[in-house]
Short mmCIF file of C-alpha atoms and ligand atoms in Angstrom, two decimals:
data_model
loop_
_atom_site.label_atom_id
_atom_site.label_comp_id
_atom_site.label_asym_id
_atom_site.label_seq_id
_atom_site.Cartn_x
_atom_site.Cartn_y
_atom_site.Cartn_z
CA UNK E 294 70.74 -76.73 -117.92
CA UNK E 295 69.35 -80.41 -118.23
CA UNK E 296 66.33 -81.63 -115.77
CA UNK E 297 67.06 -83.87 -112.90
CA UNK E 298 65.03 -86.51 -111.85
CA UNK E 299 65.37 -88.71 -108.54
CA UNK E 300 63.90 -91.54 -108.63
CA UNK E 301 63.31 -93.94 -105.72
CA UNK E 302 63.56 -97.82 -106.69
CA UNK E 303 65.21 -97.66 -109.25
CA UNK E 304 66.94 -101.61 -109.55
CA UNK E 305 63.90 -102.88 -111.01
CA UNK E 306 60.24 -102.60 -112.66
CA UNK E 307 58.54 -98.90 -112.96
CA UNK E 308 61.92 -97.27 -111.66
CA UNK E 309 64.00 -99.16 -113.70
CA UNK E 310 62.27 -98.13 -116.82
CA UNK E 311 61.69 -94.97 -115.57
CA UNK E 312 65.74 -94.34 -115.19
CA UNK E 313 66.00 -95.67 -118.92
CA UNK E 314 63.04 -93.54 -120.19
CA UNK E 315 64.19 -90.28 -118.70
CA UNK E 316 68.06 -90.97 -120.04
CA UNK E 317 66.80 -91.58 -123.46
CA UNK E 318 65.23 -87.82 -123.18
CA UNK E 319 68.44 -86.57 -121.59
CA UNK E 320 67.28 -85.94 -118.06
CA UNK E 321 70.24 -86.28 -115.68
CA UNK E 322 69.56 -89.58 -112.82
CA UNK E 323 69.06 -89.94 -109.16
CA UNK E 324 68.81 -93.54 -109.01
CA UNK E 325 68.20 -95.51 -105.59
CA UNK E 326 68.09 -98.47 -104.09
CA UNK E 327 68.94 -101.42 -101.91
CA UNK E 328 70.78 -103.06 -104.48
CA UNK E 329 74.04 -101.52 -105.27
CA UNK E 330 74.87 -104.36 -107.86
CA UNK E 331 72.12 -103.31 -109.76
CA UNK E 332 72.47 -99.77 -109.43
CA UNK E 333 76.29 -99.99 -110.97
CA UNK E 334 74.81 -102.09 -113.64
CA UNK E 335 72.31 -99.26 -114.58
CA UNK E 336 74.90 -96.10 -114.14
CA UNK E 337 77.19 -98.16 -116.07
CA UNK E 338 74.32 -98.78 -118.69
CA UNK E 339 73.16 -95.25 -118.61
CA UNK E 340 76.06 -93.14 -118.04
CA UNK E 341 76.54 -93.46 -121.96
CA UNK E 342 73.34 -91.18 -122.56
CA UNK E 343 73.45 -88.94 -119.55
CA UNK E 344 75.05 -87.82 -116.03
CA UNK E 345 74.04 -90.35 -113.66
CA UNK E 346 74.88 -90.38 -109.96
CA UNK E 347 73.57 -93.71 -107.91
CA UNK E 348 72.64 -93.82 -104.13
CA UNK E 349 72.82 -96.95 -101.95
CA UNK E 350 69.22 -96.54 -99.86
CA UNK E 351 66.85 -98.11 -97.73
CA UNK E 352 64.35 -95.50 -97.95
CA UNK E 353 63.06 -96.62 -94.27
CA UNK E 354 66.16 -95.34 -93.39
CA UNK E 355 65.33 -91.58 -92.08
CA UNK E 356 69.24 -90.60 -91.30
CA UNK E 357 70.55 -92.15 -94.24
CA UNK E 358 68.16 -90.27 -96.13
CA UNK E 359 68.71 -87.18 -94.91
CA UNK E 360 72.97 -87.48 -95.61
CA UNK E 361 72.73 -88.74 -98.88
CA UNK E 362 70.15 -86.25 -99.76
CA UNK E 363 71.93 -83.67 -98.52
CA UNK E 364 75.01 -84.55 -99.47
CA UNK E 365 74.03 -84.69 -103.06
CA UNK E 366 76.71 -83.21 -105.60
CA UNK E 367 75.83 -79.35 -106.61
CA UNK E 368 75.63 -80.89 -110.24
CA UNK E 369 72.27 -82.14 -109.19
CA UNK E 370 71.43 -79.05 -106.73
CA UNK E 371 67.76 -78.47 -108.39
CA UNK E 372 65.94 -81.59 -109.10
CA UNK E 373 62.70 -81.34 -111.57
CA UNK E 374 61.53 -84.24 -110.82
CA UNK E 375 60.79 -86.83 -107.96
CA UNK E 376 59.49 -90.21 -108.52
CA UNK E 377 58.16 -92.31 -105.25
CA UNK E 378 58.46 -95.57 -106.32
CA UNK E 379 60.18 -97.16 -103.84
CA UNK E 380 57.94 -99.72 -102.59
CA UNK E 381 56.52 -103.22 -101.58
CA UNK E 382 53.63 -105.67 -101.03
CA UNK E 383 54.16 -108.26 -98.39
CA UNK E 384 51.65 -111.25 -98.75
CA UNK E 385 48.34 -111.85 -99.79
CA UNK E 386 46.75 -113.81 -96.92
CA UNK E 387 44.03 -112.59 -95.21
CA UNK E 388 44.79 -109.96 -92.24
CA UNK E 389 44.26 -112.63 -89.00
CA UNK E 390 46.97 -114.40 -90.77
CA UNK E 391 49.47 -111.58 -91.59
CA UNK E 392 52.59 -111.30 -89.88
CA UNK E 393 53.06 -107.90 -87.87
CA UNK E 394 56.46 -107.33 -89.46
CA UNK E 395 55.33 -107.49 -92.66
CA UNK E 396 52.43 -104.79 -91.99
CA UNK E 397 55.39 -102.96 -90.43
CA UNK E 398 57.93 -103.16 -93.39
CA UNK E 399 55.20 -101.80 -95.45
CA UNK E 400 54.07 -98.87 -93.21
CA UNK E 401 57.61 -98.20 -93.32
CA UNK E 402 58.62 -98.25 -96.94
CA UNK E 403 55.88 -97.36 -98.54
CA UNK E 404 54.26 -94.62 -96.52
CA UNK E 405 57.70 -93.55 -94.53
CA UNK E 406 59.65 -93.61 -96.56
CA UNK E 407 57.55 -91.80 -99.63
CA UNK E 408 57.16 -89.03 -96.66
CA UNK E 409 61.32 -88.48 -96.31
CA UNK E 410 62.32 -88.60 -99.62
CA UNK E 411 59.37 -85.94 -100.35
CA UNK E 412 60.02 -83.99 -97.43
CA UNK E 413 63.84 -83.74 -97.58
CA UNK E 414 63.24 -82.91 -101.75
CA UNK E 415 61.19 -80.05 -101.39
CA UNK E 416 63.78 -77.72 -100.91
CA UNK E 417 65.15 -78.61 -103.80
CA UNK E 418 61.88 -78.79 -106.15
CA UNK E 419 60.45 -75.58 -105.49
CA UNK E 420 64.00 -73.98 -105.67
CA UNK E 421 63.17 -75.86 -109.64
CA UNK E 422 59.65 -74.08 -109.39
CA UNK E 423 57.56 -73.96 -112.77
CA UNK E 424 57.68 -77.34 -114.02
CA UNK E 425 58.41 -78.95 -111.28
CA UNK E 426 56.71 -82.49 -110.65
CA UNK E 427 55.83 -85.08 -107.92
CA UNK E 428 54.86 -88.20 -108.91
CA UNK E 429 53.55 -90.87 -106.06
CA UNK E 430 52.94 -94.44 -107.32
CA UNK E 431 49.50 -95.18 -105.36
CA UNK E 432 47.84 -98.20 -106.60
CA UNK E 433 44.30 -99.30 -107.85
CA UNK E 434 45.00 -100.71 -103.92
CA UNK E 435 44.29 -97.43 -102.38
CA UNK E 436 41.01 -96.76 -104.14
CA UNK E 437 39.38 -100.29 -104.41
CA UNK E 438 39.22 -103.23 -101.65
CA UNK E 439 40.12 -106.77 -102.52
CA UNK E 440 40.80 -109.92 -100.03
CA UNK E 441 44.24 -110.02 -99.23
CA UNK E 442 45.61 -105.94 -99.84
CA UNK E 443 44.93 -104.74 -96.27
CA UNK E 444 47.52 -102.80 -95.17
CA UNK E 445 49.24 -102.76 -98.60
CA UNK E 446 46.01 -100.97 -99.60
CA UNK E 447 45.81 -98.72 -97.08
CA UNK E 448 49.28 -97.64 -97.65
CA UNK E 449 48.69 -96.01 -101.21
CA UNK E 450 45.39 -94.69 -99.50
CA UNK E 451 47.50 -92.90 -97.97
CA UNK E 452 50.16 -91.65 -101.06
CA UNK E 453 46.53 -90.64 -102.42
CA UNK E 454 45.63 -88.37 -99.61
CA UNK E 455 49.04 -87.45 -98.64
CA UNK E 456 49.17 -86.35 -102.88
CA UNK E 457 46.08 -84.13 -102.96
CA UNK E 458 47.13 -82.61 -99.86
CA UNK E 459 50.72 -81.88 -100.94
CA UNK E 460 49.13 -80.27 -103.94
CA UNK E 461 47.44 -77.14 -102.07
CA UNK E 462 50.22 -76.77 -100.02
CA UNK E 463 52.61 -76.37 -102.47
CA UNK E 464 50.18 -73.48 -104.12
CA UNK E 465 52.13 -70.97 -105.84
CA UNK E 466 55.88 -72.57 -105.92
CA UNK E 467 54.73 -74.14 -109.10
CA UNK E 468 55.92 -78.04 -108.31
CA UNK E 469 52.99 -80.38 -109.76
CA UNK E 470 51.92 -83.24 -107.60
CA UNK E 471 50.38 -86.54 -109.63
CA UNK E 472 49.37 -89.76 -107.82
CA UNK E 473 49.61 -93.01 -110.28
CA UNK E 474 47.27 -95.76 -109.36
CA UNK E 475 48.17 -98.59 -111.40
CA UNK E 476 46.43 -102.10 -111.67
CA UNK E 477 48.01 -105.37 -113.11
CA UNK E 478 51.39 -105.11 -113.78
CA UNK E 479 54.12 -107.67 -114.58
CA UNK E 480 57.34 -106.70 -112.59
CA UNK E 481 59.44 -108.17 -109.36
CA UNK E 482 56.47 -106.45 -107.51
CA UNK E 483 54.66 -110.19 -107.23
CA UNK E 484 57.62 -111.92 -106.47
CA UNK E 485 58.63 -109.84 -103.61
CA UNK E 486 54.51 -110.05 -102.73
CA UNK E 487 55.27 -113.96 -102.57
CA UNK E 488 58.46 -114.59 -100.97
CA UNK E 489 59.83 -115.52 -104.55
CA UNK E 490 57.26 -117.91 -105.38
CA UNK E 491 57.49 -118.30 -109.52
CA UNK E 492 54.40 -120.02 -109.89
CA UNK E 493 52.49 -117.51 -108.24
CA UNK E 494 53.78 -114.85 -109.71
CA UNK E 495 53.45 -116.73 -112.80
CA UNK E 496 49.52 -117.69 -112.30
CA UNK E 497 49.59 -114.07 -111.49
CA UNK E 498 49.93 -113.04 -115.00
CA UNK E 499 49.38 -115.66 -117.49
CA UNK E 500 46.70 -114.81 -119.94
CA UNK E 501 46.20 -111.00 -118.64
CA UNK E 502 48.35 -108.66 -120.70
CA UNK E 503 49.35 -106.86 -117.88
CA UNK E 504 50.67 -103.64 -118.08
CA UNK E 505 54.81 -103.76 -118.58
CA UNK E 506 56.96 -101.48 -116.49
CA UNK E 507 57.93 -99.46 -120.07
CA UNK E 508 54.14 -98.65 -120.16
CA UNK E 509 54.11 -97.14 -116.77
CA UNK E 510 57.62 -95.21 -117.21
CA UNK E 511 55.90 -93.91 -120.87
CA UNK E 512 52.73 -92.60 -118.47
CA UNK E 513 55.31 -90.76 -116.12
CA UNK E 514 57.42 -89.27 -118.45
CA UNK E 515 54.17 -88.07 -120.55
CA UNK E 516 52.90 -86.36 -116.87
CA UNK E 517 56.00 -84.72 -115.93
CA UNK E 518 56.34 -83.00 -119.58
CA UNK E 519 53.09 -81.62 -119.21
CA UNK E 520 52.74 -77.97 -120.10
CA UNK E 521 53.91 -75.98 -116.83
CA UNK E 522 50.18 -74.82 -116.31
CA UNK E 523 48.86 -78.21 -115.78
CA UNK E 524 48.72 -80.83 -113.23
CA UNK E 525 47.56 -84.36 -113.49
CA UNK E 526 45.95 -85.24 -110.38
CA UNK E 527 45.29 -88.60 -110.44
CA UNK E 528 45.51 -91.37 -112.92
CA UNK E 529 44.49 -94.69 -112.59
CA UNK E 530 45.08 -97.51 -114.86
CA UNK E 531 44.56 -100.98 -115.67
CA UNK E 532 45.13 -103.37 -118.17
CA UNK E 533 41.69 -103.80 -120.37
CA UNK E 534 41.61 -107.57 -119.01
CA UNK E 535 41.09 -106.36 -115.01
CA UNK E 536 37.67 -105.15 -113.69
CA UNK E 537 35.95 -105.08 -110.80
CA UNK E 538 34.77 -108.51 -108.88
CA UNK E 539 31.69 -106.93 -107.52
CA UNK E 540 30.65 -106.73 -104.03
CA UNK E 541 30.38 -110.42 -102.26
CA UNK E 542 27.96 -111.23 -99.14
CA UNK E 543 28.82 -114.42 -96.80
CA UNK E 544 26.17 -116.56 -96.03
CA UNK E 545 26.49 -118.27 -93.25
P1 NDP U 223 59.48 -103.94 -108.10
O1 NDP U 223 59.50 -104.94 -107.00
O2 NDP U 223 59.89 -104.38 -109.46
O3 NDP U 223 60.37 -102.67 -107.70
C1 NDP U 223 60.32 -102.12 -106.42
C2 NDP U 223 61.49 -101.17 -106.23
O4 NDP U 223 61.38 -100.60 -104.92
C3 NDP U 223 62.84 -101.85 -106.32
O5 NDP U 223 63.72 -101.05 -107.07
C4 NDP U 223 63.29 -101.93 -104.88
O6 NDP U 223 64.70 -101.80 -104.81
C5 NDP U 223 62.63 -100.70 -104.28
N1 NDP U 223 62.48 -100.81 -102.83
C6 NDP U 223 61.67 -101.64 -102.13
N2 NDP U 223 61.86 -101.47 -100.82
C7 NDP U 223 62.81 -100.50 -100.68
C8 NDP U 223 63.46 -99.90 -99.58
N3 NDP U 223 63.17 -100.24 -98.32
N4 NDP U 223 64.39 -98.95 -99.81
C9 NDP U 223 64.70 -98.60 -101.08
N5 NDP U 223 64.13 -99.14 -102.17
C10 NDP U 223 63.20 -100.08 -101.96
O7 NDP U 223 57.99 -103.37 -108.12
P2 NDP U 223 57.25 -102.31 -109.10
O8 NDP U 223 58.20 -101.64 -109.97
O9 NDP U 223 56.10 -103.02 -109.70
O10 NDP U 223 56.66 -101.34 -108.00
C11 NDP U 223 57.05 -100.00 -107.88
C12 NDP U 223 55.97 -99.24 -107.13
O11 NDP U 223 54.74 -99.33 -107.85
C13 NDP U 223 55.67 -99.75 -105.73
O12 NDP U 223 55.43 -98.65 -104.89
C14 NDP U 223 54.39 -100.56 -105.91
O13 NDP U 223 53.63 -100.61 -104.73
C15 NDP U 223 53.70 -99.76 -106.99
N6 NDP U 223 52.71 -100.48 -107.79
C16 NDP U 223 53.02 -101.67 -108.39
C17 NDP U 223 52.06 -102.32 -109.15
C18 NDP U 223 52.30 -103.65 -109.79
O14 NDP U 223 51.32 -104.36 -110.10
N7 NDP U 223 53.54 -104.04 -110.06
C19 NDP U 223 50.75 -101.72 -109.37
C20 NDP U 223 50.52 -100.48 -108.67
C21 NDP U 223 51.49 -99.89 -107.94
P3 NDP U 223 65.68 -102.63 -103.84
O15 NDP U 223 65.04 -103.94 -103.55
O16 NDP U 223 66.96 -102.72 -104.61
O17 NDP U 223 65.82 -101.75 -102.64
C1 8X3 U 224 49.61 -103.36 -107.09
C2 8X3 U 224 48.32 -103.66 -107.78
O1 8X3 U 224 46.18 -105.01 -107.68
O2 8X3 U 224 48.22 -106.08 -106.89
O3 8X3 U 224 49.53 -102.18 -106.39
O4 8X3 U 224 47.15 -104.39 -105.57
S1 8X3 U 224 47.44 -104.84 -106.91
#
């Protein structure tokens, strides 16, 4: 029987390539989204290397979680693999300027909505068992401060913790739990971050290599095909142009 995987964010960046990486390998897709034109696009893309069956999602959405993922076709009954993706930065201002709906939005997508789609999944990944895998995009963002990532940050703090966590309770079912902290990397991720801003997200990149989605769905697909014995913990990349700023001390 193929794998499944269900991925969350699929209509652009890491889930995008993610959905095309796993096809090429002949994993049956989960694919969702906000953006059903996009999702069509893909399945319609896809469906010529493997079975692919698209859900319309807002993953903040707790009840429409919980139908669609229970509703899913007995095609797709055990799912090997679940990649959180879905997710957002809101702004880069510092916090006394931040608007309280945008902390919100990303309490709500990012840690929320990563807790639902896990939660309501389980079932269905340890009824996989052996081989089984979780993998949480976190972010450099959870691990290192910078001006500007606030809440954002503390969101994947939390997909880190929440990660390590799942990991000894799901001792002995045999699902693997991996958190990916990613630095730089070109996708929609800085637009969104910038209320569509090109030049920003343009100054955002130019002259940094940045990692490219395909690079990040490549780092996936090599953790979930790990022998079934092993479990990647934690893995956190950058592109070899990104370090650290060092710590900074106001003067007054
Ligand atoms: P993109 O903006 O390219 O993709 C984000 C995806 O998340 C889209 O498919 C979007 O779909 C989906 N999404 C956002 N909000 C929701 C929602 N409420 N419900 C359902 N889907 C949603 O960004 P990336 O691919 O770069 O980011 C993917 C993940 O990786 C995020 O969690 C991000 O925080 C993390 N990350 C990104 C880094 C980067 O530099 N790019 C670095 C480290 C981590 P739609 O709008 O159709 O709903
Ligand atoms: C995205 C990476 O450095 O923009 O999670 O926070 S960063």
């Amino acid at each position: 029987m193929t794998s499944t995987v269900f991925i969350t964010g699929a209509t652009s960046g890491f889930g995008e390539a993610c959905a095309r990486r796993f096809a090429q390998a002949g994993w049956s897709l989960v694919l969702t989204g906000r953006r059903a034109a996009r999702l069509q696009a893909l399945k319609d893309e896809l469906s010529a290397l493997t079975d692919v069956h698209t859900l319309e999602l807002d993953v903040r959405d707790r009840k429409a979680m919980e139908t669609a993922i229970e509703g899913l076709p007995e095609r797709y009954a055990k799912v090997r693999g679940l990649i959180n993706n879905a997710g957002l930065a809101l702004g880069a201002d510092p916090a006394p300027k931040c608007s309280l709906d945008d902390w919100d939005t990303m309490v709500d997508t990012n840690i929320k909505g990563l807790m639902y789609s896990t939660r309501l999944l389980l079932p269905r990944l340890i009824a996989h068992g052996r081989g089984a895998s979780i993998v949480n995009l976190g972010s450099v963002a959870g691990k290192w401060p910078y001006p500007g990532s606030h809440v954002y940050g503390a969101t994947k703090a939390f997909v880190a913790q929440f990660s390590l966590n799942l990991r000894n309770d799901l001792v002995g079912t045999g699902v693997r739990v991996s958190n990916i902290e990613p630095g730089l990397c070109e996708s929609e991720f800085s637009l969104v971050r910038f209320g569509g801003d090109q030049a920003r997200y343009d100054a955002t990149y130019a002259g940094a290599e940045p990692i490219q989605p395909e690079d990040i769905a490549e780092t996936i697909f090599w953790i979930m095909n790990q022998p079934a014995h092993i479990n990647i913990n934690s893995l956190e990349l950058m592109p070899v142009s990104q370090t650290w700023a060092g710590l900074s001390i106001h003067r007054s």
